[in-house]
PDB file of N, CA and C in Angstrom:
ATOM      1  N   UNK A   1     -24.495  13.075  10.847  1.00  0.00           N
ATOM      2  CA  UNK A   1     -23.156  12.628  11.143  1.00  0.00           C
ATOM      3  C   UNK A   1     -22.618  11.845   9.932  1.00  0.00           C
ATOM      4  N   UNK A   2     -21.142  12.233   9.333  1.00  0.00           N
ATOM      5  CA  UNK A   2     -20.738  11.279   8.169  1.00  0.00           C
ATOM      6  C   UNK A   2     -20.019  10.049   8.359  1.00  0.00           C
ATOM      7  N   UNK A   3     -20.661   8.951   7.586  1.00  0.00           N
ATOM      8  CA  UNK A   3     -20.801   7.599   7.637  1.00  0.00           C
ATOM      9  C   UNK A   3     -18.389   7.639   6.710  1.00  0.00           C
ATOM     10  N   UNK A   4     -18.193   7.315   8.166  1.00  0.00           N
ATOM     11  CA  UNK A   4     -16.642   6.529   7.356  1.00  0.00           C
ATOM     12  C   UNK A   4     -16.777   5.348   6.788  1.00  0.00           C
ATOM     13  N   UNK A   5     -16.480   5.282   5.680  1.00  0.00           N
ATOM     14  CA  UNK A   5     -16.549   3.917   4.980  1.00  0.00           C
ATOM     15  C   UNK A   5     -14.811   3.821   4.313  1.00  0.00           C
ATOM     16  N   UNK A   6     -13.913   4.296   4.739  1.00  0.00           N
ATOM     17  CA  UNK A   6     -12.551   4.229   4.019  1.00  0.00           C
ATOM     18  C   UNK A   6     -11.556   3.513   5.180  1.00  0.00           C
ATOM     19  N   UNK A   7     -10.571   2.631   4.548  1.00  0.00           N
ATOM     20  CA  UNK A   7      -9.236   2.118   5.417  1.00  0.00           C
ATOM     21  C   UNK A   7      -8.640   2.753   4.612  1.00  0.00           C
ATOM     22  N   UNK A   8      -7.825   3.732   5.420  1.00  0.00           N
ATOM     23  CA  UNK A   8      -6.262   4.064   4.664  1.00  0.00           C
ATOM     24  C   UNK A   8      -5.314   3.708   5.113  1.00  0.00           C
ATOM     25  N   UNK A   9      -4.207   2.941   5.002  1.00  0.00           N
ATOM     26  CA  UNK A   9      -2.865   2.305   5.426  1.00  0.00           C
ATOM     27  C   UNK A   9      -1.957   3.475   5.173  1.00  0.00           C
ATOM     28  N   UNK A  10      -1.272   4.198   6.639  1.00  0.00           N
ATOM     29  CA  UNK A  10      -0.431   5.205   6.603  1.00  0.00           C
ATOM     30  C   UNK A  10       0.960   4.592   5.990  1.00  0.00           C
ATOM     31  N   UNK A  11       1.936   5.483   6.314  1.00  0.00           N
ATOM     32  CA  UNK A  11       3.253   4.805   5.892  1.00  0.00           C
ATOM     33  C   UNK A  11       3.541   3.856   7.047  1.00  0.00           C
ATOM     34  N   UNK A  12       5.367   2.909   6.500  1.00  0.00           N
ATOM     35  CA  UNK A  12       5.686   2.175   7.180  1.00  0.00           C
ATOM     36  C   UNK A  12       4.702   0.522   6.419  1.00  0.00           C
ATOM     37  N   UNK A  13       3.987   0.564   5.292  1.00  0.00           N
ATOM     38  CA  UNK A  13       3.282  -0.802   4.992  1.00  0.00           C
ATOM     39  C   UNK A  13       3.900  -1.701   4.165  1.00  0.00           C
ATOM     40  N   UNK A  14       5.324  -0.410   3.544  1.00  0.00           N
ATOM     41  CA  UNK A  14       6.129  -1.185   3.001  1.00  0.00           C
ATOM     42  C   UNK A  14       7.891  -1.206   3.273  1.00  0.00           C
ATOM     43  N   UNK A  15       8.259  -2.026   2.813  1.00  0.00           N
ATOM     44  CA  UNK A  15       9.797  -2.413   3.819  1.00  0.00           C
ATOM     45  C   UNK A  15      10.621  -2.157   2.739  1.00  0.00           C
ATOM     46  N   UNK A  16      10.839  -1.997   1.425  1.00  0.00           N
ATOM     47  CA  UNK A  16      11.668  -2.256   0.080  1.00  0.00           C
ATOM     48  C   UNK A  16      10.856  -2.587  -1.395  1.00  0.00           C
ATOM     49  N   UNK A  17      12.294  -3.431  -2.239  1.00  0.00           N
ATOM     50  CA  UNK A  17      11.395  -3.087  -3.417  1.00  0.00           C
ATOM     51  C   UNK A  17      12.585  -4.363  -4.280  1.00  0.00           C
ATOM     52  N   UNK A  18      12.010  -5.521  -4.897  1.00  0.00           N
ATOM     53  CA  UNK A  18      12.443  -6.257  -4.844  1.00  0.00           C
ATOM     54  C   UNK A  18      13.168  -6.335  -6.560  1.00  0.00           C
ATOM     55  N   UNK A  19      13.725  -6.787  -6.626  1.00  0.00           N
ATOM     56  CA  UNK A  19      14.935  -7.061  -8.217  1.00  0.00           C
ATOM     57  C   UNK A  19      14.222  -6.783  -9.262  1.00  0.00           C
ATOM     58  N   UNK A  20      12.985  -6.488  -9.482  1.00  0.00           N
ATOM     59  CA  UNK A  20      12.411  -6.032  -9.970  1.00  0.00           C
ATOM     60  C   UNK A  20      11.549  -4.917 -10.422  1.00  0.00           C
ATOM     61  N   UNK A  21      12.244  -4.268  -8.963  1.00  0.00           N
ATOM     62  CA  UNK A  21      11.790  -2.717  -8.732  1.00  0.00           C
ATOM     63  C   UNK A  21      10.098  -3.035  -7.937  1.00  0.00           C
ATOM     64  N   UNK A  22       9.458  -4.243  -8.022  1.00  0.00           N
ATOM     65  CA  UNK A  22       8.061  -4.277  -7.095  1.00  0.00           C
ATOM     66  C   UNK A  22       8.002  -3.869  -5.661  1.00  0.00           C
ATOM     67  N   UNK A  23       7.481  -3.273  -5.361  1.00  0.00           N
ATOM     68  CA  UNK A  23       6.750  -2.849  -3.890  1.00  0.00           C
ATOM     69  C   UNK A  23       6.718  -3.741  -3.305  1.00  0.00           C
ATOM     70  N   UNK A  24       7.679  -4.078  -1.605  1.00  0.00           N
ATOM     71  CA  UNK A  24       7.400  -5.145  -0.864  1.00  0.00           C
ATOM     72  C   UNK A  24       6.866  -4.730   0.611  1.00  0.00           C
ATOM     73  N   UNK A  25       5.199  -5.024   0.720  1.00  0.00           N
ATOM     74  CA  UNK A  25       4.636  -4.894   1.869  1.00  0.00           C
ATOM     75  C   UNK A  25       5.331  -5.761   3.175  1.00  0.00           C
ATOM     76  N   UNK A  26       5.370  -5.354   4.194  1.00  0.00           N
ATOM     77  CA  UNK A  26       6.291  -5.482   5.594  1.00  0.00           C
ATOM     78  C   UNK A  26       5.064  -6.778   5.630  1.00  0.00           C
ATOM     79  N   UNK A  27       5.954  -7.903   5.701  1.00  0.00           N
ATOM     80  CA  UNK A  27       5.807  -9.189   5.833  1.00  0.00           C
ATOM     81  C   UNK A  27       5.206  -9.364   7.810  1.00  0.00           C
ATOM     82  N   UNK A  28       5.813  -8.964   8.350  1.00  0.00           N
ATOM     83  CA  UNK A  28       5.789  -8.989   9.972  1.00  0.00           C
ATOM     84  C   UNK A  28       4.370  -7.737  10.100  1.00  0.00           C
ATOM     85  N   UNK A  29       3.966  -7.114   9.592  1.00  0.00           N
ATOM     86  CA  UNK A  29       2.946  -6.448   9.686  1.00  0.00           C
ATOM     87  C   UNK A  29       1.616  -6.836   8.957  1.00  0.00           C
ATOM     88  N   UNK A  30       1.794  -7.464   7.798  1.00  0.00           N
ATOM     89  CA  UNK A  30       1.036  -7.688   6.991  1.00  0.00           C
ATOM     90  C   UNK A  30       1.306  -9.039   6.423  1.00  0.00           C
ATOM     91  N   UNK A  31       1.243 -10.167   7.541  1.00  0.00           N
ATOM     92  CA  UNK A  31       1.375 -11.597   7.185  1.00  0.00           C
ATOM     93  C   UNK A  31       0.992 -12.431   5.851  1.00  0.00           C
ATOM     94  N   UNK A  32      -0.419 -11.766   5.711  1.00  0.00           N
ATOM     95  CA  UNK A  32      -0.999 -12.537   4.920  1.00  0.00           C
ATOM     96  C   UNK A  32      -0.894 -11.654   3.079  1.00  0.00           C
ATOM     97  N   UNK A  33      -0.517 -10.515   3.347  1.00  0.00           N
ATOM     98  CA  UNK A  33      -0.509  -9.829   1.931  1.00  0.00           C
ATOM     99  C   UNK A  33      -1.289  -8.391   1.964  1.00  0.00           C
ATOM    100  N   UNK A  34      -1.175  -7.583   1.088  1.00  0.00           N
ATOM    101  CA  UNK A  34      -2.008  -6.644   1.197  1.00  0.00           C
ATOM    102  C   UNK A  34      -3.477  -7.198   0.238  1.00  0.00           C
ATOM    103  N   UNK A  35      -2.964  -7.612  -0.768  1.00  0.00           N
ATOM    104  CA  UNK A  35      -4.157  -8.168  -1.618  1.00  0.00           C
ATOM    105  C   UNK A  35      -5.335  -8.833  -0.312  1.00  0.00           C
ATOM    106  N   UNK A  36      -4.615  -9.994   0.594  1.00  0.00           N
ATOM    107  CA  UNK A  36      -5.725 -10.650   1.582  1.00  0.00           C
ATOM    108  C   UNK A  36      -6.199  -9.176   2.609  1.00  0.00           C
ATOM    109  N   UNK A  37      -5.799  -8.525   2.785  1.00  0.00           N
ATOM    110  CA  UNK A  37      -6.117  -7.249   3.954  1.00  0.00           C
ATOM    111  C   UNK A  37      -7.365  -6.406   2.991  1.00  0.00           C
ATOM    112  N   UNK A  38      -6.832  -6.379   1.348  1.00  0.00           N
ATOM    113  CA  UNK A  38      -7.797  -5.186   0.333  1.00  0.00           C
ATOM    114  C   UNK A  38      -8.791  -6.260   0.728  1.00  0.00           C
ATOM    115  N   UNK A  39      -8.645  -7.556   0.036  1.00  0.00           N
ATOM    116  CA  UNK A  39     -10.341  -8.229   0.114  1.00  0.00           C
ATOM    117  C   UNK A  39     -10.778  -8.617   1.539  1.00  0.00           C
ATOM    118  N   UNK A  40     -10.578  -8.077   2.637  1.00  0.00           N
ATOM    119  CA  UNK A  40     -11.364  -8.428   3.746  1.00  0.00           C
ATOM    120  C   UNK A  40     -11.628  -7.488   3.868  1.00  0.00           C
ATOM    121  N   UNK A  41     -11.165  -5.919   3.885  1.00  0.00           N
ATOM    122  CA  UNK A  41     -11.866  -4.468   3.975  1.00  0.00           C
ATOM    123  C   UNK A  41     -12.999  -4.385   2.952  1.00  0.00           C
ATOM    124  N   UNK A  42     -12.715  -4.976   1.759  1.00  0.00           N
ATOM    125  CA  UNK A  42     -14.270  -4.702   0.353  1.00  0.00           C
ATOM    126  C   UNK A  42     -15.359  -5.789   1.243  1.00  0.00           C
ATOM    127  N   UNK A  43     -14.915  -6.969   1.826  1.00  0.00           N
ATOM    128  CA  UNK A  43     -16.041  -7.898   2.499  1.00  0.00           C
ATOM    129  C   UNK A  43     -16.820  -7.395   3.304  1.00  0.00           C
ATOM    130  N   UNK A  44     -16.019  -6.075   4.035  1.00  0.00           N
ATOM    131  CA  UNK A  44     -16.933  -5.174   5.084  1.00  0.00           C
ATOM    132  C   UNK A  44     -18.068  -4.191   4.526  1.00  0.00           C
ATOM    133  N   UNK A  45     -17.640  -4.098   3.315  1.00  0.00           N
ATOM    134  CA  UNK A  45     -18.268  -2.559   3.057  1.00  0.00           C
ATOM    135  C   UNK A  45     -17.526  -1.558   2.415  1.00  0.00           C
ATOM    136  N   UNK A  46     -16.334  -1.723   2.839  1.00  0.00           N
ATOM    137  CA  UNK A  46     -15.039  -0.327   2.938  1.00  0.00           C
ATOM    138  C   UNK A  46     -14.535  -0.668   1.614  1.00  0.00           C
ATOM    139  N   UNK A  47     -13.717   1.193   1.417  1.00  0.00           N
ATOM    140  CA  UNK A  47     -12.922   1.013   0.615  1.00  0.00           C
ATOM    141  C   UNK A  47     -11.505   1.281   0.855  1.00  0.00           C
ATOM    142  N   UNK A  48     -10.318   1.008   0.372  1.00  0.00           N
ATOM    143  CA  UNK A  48      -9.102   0.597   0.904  1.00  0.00           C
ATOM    144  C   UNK A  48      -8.138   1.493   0.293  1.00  0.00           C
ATOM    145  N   UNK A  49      -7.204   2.273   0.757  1.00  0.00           N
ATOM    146  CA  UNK A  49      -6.257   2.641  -0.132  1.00  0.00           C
ATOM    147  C   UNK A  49      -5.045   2.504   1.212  1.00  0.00           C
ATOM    148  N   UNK A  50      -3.993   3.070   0.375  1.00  0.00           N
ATOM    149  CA  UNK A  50      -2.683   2.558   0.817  1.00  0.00           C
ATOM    150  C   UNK A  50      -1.551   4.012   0.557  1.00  0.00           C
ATOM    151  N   UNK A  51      -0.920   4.568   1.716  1.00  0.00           N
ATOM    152  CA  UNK A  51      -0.631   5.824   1.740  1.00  0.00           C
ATOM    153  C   UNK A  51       1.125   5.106   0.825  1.00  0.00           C
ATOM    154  N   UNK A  52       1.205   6.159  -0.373  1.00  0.00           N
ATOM    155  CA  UNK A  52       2.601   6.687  -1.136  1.00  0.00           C
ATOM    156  C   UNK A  52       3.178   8.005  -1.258  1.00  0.00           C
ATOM    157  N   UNK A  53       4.224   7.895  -1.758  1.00  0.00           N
ATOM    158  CA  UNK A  53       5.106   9.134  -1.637  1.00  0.00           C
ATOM    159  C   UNK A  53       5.731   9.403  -2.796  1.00  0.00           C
ATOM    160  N   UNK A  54       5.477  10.802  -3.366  1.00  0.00           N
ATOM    161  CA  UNK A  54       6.143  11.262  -5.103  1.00  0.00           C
ATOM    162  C   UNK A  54       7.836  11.310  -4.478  1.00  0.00           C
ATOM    163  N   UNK A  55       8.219  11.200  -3.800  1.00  0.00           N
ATOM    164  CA  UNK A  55       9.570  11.519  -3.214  1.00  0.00           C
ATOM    165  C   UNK A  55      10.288   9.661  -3.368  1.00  0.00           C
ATOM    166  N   UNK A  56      11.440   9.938  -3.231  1.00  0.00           N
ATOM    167  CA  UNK A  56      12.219   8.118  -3.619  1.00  0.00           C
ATOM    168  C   UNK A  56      12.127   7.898  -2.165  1.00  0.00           C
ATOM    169  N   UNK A  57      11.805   8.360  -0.926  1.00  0.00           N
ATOM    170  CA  UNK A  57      11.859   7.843   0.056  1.00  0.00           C
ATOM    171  C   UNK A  57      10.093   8.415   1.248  1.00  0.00           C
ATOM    172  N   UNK A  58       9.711   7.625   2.277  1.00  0.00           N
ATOM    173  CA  UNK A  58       9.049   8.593   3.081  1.00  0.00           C
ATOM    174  C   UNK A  58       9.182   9.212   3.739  1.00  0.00           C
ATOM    175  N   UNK A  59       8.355   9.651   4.572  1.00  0.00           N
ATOM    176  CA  UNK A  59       8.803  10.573   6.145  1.00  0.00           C
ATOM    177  C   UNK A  59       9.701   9.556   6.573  1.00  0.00           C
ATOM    178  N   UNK A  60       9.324   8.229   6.313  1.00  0.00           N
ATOM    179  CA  UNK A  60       9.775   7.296   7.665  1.00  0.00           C
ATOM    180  C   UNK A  60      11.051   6.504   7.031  1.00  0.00           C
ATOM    181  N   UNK A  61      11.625   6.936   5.740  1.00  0.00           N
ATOM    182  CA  UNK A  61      12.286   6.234   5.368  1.00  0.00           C
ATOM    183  C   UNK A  61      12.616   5.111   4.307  1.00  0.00           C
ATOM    184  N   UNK A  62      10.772   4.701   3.920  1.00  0.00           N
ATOM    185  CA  UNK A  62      10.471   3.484   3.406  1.00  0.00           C
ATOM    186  C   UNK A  62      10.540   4.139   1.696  1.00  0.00           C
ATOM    187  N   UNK A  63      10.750   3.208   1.009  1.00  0.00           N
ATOM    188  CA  UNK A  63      10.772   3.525  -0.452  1.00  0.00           C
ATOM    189  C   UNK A  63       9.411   4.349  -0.484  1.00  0.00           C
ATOM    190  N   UNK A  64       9.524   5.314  -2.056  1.00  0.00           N
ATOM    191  CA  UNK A  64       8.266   6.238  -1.859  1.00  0.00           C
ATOM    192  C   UNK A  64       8.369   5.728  -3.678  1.00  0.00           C
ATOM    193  N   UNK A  65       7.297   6.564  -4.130  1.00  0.00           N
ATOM    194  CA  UNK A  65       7.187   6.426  -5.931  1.00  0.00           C
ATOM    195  C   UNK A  65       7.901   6.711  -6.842  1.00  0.00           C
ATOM    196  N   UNK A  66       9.026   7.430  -6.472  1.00  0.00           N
ATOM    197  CA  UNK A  66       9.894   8.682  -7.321  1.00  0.00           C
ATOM    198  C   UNK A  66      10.562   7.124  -8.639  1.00  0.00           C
ATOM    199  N   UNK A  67       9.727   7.445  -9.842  1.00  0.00           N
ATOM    200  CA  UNK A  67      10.683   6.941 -10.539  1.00  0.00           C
ATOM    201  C   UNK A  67       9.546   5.574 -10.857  1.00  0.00           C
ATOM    202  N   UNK A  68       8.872   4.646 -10.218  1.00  0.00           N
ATOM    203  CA  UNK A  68       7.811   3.674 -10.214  1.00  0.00           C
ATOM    204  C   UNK A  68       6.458   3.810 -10.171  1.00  0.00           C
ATOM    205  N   UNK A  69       6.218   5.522 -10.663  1.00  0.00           N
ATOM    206  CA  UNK A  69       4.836   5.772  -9.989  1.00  0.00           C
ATOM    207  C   UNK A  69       3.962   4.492 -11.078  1.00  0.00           C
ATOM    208  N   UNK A  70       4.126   4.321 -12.483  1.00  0.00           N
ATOM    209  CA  UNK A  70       2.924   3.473 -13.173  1.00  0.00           C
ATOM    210  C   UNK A  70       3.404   2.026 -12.462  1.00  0.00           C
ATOM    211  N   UNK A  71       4.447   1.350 -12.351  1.00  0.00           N
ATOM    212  CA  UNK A  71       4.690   0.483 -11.158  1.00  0.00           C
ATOM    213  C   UNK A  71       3.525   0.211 -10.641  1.00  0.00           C
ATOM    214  N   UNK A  72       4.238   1.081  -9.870  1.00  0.00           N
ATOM    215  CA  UNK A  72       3.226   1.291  -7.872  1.00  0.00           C
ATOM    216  C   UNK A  72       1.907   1.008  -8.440  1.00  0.00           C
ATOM    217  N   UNK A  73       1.740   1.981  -9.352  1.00  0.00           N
ATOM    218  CA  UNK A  73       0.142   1.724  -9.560  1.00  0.00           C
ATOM    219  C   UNK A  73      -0.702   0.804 -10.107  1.00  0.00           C
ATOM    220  N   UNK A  74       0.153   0.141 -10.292  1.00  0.00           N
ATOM    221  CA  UNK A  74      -0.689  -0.979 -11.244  1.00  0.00           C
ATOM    222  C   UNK A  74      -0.685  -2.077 -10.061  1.00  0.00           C
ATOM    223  N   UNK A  75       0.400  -2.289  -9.322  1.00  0.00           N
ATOM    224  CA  UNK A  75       0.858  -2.695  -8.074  1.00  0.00           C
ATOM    225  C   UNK A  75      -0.743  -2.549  -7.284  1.00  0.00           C
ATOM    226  N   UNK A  76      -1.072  -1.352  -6.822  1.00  0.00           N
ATOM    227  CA  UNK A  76      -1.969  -1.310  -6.035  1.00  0.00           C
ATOM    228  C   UNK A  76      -3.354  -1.778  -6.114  1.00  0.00           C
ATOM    229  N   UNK A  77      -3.711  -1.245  -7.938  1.00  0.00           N
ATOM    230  CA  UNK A  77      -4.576  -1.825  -8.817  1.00  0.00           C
ATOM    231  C   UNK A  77      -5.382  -3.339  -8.415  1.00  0.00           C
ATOM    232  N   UNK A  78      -3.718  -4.113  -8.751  1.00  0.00           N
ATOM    233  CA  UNK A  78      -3.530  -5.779  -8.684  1.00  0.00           C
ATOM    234  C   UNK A  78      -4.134  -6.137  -7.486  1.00  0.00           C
ATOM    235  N   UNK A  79      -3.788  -5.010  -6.399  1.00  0.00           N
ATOM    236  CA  UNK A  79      -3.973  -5.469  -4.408  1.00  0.00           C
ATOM    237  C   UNK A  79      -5.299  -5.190  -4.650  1.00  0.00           C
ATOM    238  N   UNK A  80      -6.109  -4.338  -5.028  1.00  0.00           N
ATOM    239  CA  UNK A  80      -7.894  -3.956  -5.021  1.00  0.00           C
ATOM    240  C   UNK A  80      -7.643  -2.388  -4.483  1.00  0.00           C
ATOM    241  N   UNK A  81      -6.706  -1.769  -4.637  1.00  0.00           N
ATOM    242  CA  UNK A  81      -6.994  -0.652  -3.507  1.00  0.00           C
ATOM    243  C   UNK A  81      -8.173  -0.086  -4.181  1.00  0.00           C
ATOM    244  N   UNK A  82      -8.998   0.831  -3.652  1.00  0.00           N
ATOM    245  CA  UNK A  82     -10.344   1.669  -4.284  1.00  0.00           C
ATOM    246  C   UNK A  82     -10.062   2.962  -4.097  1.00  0.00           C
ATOM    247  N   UNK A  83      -8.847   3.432  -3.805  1.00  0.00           N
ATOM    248  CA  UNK A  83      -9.125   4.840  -3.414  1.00  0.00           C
ATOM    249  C   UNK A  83      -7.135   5.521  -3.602  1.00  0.00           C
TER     250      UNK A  83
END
């Protein structure tokens, strides 16, 4: 049987994108930060990633990468994502 060891955060984790063009994780969902959520998933074991979109928007509406992908990524980098 295969051992899950991954959190993936679907869409909806982020709400906008602030004067600076940065990625802003949904405050009311994610109180404490994504950075505090990456290092309590690596404390378990797990590794963490965080669902984006090559499109300027998602399924759901929320900003996607179109245009910020080295952004985003360095963005996610900064949070710990692993995956």
């Amino acid at each position: 049987m295969p051992v899950i060891n991954i959190l993936l955060i679907d869409d909806c984790w982020q709400i906008d994108r602030d004067a600076q063009g940065n990625i802003i994780p949904d405050p009311k969902h994610f109180p404490s930060g994504i950075k505090a959520l990456a290092d309590y998933v690596h404390s378990k074991g797990l590794k963490f990633g965080l669902y984006s979109d090559a499109g300027t928007l998602t399924c759901q509406k929320r900003p996607g990468s179109r245009g910020y992908e080295f952004q985003d990524a360095r963005q996610y980098a900064a949070w710990a994502s692993t995956i």
